[in-house]
Amino acid sequence: MSQQPGEVWEQFAIAVAEMARDLLAQDSAQGTLDRVVEHAKVLINGCDEAGILTVRQGKVNALAATGDVVRHADRIQQDLQEGPCFDAVTDRQQVYTIEDMTKPSKQWPHFTPRLRELGMGSMMGFLLFTEDDDLGALNLYSHEPDTFDEAARRAGWILASHAAVAFSAARTHQQLSHALETRHEIGEAIGILMERYGLAEDAAFKVLKKTSQDRNVKVREIARQICRTGERPG
């Protein structure tokens, strides 16, 4: 007995809710991205492979991929400076599709046949963004042509929206954790300099700052060295 559309979307909503909890449970931004592409293969009908990339000043950076074929596709977009996900990021279009890679593409005449050589038949690209951030693009690939119908495009857009929020939150948390860790190390290094060399707090910080400038090394690295050795640098 076939399922009714309402039942299918209800099951999809439950699966997306479970995905959201799983993404929030990851302990790093990279872990979040890796789980996004794995969920895409499960949640989007017809999706055989998935990946996430960013484009900065014309350079493609692969952030996550379900397999080597996706990484190869990302390199092709980099080499050609052409492709739906490349355009999604650079032109801020929310959704791009190639329905049938066996046919010539006016929009991506070089990229499409190269993907077909990799065994791909169709793909979709979704911009990952929040109100404050442009985070990259989510790529969904199928081995077969004409795989992604309107329902799949809608589901992909919903998944990409959840993924963008989770990725942004994970990245912010990681940045805050990094900042707190840096602050702790610098404070500990200042304390060591004050105790060992009889320096005032301002003078101890000036030592860190000057050493950082002289060596062209971040203050955090100088602080870490002091914490490790207990010695005044320089």
Short mmCIF file of C-alpha atoms in Angstrom, two decimals:
data_model
loop_
_atom_site.label_atom_id
_atom_site.label_comp_id
_atom_site.label_asym_id
_atom_site.label_seq_id
_atom_site.Cartn_x
_atom_site.Cartn_y
_atom_site.Cartn_z
CA MET A 1 0.00 0.00 0.00
CA SER A 2 1.53 3.31 -1.07
CA GLN A 3 1.90 6.16 1.37
CA GLN A 4 -0.10 9.36 1.05
CA PRO A 5 1.84 12.63 0.52
CA GLY A 6 0.85 13.82 3.98
CA GLU A 7 2.28 10.70 5.59
CA VAL A 8 5.52 11.04 3.64
CA TRP A 9 6.03 14.65 4.75
CA GLU A 10 5.14 13.76 8.34
CA GLN A 11 7.86 11.11 8.34
CA PHE A 12 10.25 13.58 6.74
CA ALA A 13 9.48 16.18 9.44
CA ILE A 14 10.23 13.63 12.15
CA ALA A 15 13.49 12.65 10.45
CA VAL A 16 14.54 16.30 10.11
CA ALA A 17 13.82 16.87 13.81
CA GLU A 18 16.02 13.89 14.66
CA MET A 19 18.70 15.28 12.33
CA ALA A 20 18.56 18.65 14.09
CA ARG A 21 19.17 17.00 17.46
CA ASP A 22 22.03 14.97 16.00
CA LEU A 23 23.67 18.07 14.50
CA LEU A 24 23.45 19.98 17.79
CA ALA A 25 25.07 17.02 19.56
CA GLN A 26 28.26 17.28 17.49
CA ASP A 27 31.30 18.71 19.28
CA SER A 28 32.81 20.61 16.33
CA ALA A 29 31.83 22.50 13.20
CA GLN A 30 33.51 19.81 11.08
CA GLY A 31 31.55 17.10 12.84
CA THR A 32 28.35 19.01 12.08
CA LEU A 33 29.20 19.26 8.37
CA ASP A 34 30.13 15.58 8.14
CA ARG A 35 26.78 14.61 9.63
CA VAL A 36 24.85 16.97 7.31
CA VAL A 37 26.06 15.21 4.16
CA GLU A 38 25.37 11.78 5.65
CA HIS A 39 21.83 12.81 6.57
CA ALA A 40 21.30 14.18 3.05
CA LYS A 41 21.91 10.73 1.56
CA VAL A 42 19.26 9.28 3.84
CA LEU A 43 16.64 12.02 3.78
CA ILE A 44 16.62 13.17 0.15
CA ASN A 45 15.00 10.70 -2.22
CA GLY A 46 17.43 9.68 -4.98
CA CYS A 47 20.51 11.27 -3.39
CA ASP A 48 23.53 9.00 -3.85
CA GLU A 49 26.29 11.41 -2.80
CA ALA A 50 26.46 14.78 -1.04
CA GLY A 51 29.03 17.45 -0.24
CA ILE A 52 29.47 20.96 1.13
CA LEU A 53 31.83 23.56 -0.33
CA THR A 54 32.62 27.23 -0.01
CA VAL A 55 33.96 29.65 -2.60
CA ARG A 56 36.21 32.51 -1.51
CA GLN A 57 37.75 34.79 -4.15
CA GLY A 58 37.23 32.15 -6.82
CA LYS A 59 38.80 29.34 -4.79
CA VAL A 60 36.67 26.29 -3.99
CA ASN A 61 37.16 24.74 -0.55
CA ALA A 62 35.62 21.33 0.05
CA LEU A 63 34.32 21.19 3.63
CA ALA A 64 32.59 17.80 3.70
CA ALA A 65 31.91 14.93 1.30
CA THR A 66 30.38 11.48 1.38
CA GLY A 67 33.01 10.10 -1.01
CA ASP A 68 35.91 10.73 -3.37
CA VAL A 69 33.60 11.32 -6.33
CA VAL A 70 32.23 14.41 -4.57
CA ARG A 71 35.73 15.73 -3.89
CA HIS A 72 36.54 15.17 -7.56
CA ALA A 73 33.41 17.12 -8.55
CA ASP A 74 34.48 19.98 -6.30
CA ARG A 75 37.90 20.05 -7.96
CA ILE A 76 36.23 20.18 -11.37
CA GLN A 77 34.20 23.22 -10.28
CA GLN A 78 37.43 24.80 -9.06
CA ASP A 79 39.30 24.07 -12.29
CA LEU A 80 36.48 25.24 -14.56
CA GLN A 81 35.18 28.03 -12.30
CA GLU A 82 31.80 26.65 -13.34
CA GLY A 83 29.02 24.62 -11.80
CA PRO A 84 25.71 24.95 -9.93
CA CYS A 85 27.19 24.99 -6.46
CA PHE A 86 29.92 27.40 -7.52
CA ASP A 87 27.17 29.69 -8.82
CA ALA A 88 25.01 29.18 -5.73
CA VAL A 89 27.77 30.64 -3.57
CA THR A 90 29.09 33.34 -5.89
CA ASP A 91 25.70 34.56 -7.20
CA ARG A 92 23.69 33.86 -4.02
CA GLN A 93 21.07 31.84 -5.85
CA GLN A 94 19.34 29.58 -3.33
CA VAL A 95 18.74 26.57 -5.59
CA TYR A 96 20.40 25.24 -8.76
CA THR A 97 19.69 21.99 -10.56
CA ILE A 98 21.00 19.89 -13.45
CA GLU A 99 18.14 17.57 -14.26
CA ASP A 100 19.80 15.41 -16.92
CA MET A 101 23.55 15.32 -17.43
CA THR A 102 23.21 13.19 -20.55
CA LYS A 103 21.98 16.32 -22.35
CA PRO A 104 24.03 19.43 -23.21
CA SER A 105 23.78 22.25 -20.69
CA LYS A 106 23.74 25.86 -21.86
CA GLN A 107 24.45 27.15 -18.36
CA TRP A 108 27.31 24.75 -17.53
CA PRO A 109 28.54 23.40 -20.88
CA HIS A 110 31.90 22.15 -19.60
CA PHE A 111 30.99 21.06 -16.08
CA THR A 112 28.05 18.83 -16.99
CA PRO A 113 29.89 16.36 -19.29
CA ARG A 114 32.74 16.11 -16.79
CA LEU A 115 30.28 15.09 -14.08
CA ARG A 116 28.69 12.59 -16.41
CA GLU A 117 32.13 11.00 -16.85
CA LEU A 118 32.15 10.52 -13.06
CA GLY A 119 28.92 8.55 -13.31
CA MET A 120 26.54 11.32 -12.25
CA GLY A 121 23.16 11.81 -13.90
CA SER A 122 21.65 14.77 -12.05
CA MET A 123 22.37 17.12 -9.15
CA MET A 124 21.07 19.98 -7.03
CA GLY A 125 22.89 22.82 -5.30
CA PHE A 126 21.55 24.77 -2.31
CA LEU A 127 23.00 27.91 -0.80
CA LEU A 128 23.73 27.54 2.93
CA PHE A 129 23.02 30.87 4.54
CA THR A 130 21.61 32.58 7.62
CA GLU A 131 20.65 36.21 8.13
CA ASP A 132 24.24 36.99 9.11
CA ASP A 133 26.36 34.47 7.20
CA ASP A 134 26.95 33.03 3.74
CA LEU A 135 28.29 29.61 4.67
CA GLY A 136 28.67 27.76 1.39
CA ALA A 137 26.62 25.36 -0.71
CA LEU A 138 25.19 21.89 -0.22
CA ASN A 139 25.57 19.60 -3.26
CA LEU A 140 23.31 16.61 -3.82
CA TYR A 141 24.17 14.11 -6.58
CA SER A 142 22.35 11.20 -8.18
CA HIS A 143 23.73 8.55 -10.53
CA GLU A 144 20.51 8.66 -12.55
CA PRO A 145 19.12 11.48 -14.75
CA ASP A 146 15.84 13.21 -13.83
CA THR A 147 16.01 11.97 -10.24
CA PHE A 148 15.15 15.08 -8.26
CA ASP A 149 11.51 16.09 -8.55
CA GLU A 150 9.81 19.06 -6.93
CA ALA A 151 9.35 17.17 -3.66
CA ALA A 152 13.08 16.40 -3.54
CA ARG A 153 13.92 20.04 -4.22
CA ARG A 154 11.62 21.15 -1.42
CA ALA A 155 13.11 18.56 0.94
CA GLY A 156 16.63 19.62 -0.04
CA TRP A 157 15.86 23.26 0.65
CA ILE A 158 14.46 22.38 4.09
CA LEU A 159 17.50 20.26 4.91
CA ALA A 160 19.87 23.01 3.72
CA SER A 161 18.08 25.57 5.91
CA HIS A 162 18.47 23.41 9.01
CA ALA A 163 22.07 22.62 8.08
CA ALA A 164 22.95 26.31 7.74
CA VAL A 165 21.60 27.15 11.18
CA ALA A 166 23.35 24.18 12.80
CA PHE A 167 26.64 24.95 11.04
CA SER A 168 26.50 28.62 12.01
CA ALA A 169 25.78 27.73 15.65
CA ALA A 170 28.57 25.14 15.72
CA ARG A 171 31.06 27.58 14.21
CA THR A 172 30.10 30.31 16.69
CA HIS A 173 30.47 27.90 19.60
CA GLN A 174 33.86 26.79 18.31
CA GLN A 175 35.03 30.38 17.94
CA LEU A 176 33.89 31.23 21.47
CA SER A 177 35.60 28.16 22.88
CA HIS A 178 38.78 29.08 21.03
CA ALA A 179 38.60 32.66 22.35
CA LEU A 180 38.08 31.49 25.94
CA GLU A 181 40.96 29.05 25.66
CA THR A 182 43.20 31.78 24.27
CA ARG A 183 42.20 34.17 27.06
CA HIS A 184 42.97 31.52 29.66
CA GLU A 185 46.43 30.79 28.22
CA ILE A 186 47.33 34.48 28.00
CA GLY A 187 46.17 35.06 31.58
CA GLU A 188 48.22 32.10 32.81
CA ALA A 189 51.32 33.34 30.93
CA ILE A 190 50.94 36.83 32.40
CA GLY A 191 50.68 35.29 35.87
CA ILE A 192 53.91 33.34 35.30
CA LEU A 193 55.79 36.46 34.17
CA MET A 194 54.47 38.49 37.10
CA GLU A 195 55.48 35.87 39.66
CA ARG A 196 58.84 34.82 38.21
CA TYR A 197 60.17 38.21 37.10
CA GLY A 198 58.40 40.58 39.46
CA LEU A 199 56.55 42.37 36.67
CA ALA A 200 53.34 44.31 36.96
CA GLU A 201 50.39 42.99 34.99
CA ASP A 202 50.64 45.71 32.32
CA ALA A 203 54.39 45.14 31.95
CA ALA A 204 53.92 41.38 31.63
CA PHE A 205 51.35 41.85 28.87
CA LYS A 206 53.69 44.27 27.08
CA VAL A 207 56.35 41.54 27.08
CA LEU A 208 53.90 39.18 25.39
CA LYS A 209 52.83 41.78 22.85
CA LYS A 210 56.37 42.93 21.98
CA THR A 211 57.61 39.35 21.61
CA SER A 212 54.65 38.61 19.36
CA GLN A 213 55.51 41.60 17.15
CA ASP A 214 59.25 40.90 17.08
CA ARG A 215 58.81 37.25 16.13
CA ASN A 216 55.69 37.74 13.99
CA VAL A 217 53.99 35.04 16.03
CA LYS A 218 50.52 35.24 17.54
CA VAL A 219 50.30 36.27 21.21
CA ARG A 220 48.57 32.99 21.97
CA GLU A 221 51.56 31.01 20.71
CA ILE A 222 53.94 33.06 22.84
CA ALA A 223 51.67 32.56 25.85
CA ARG A 224 51.54 28.82 25.21
CA GLN A 225 55.34 28.67 25.09
CA ILE A 226 55.60 30.47 28.44
CA CYS A 227 53.02 28.16 30.00
CA ARG A 228 54.97 25.16 28.73
CA THR A 229 58.49 26.29 29.71
CA GLY A 230 57.87 28.81 32.47
CA GLU A 231 60.56 30.99 30.90
CA ARG A 232 60.38 34.61 29.76
CA PRO A 233 60.66 34.72 25.96
CA GLY A 234 63.52 36.54 24.30
#
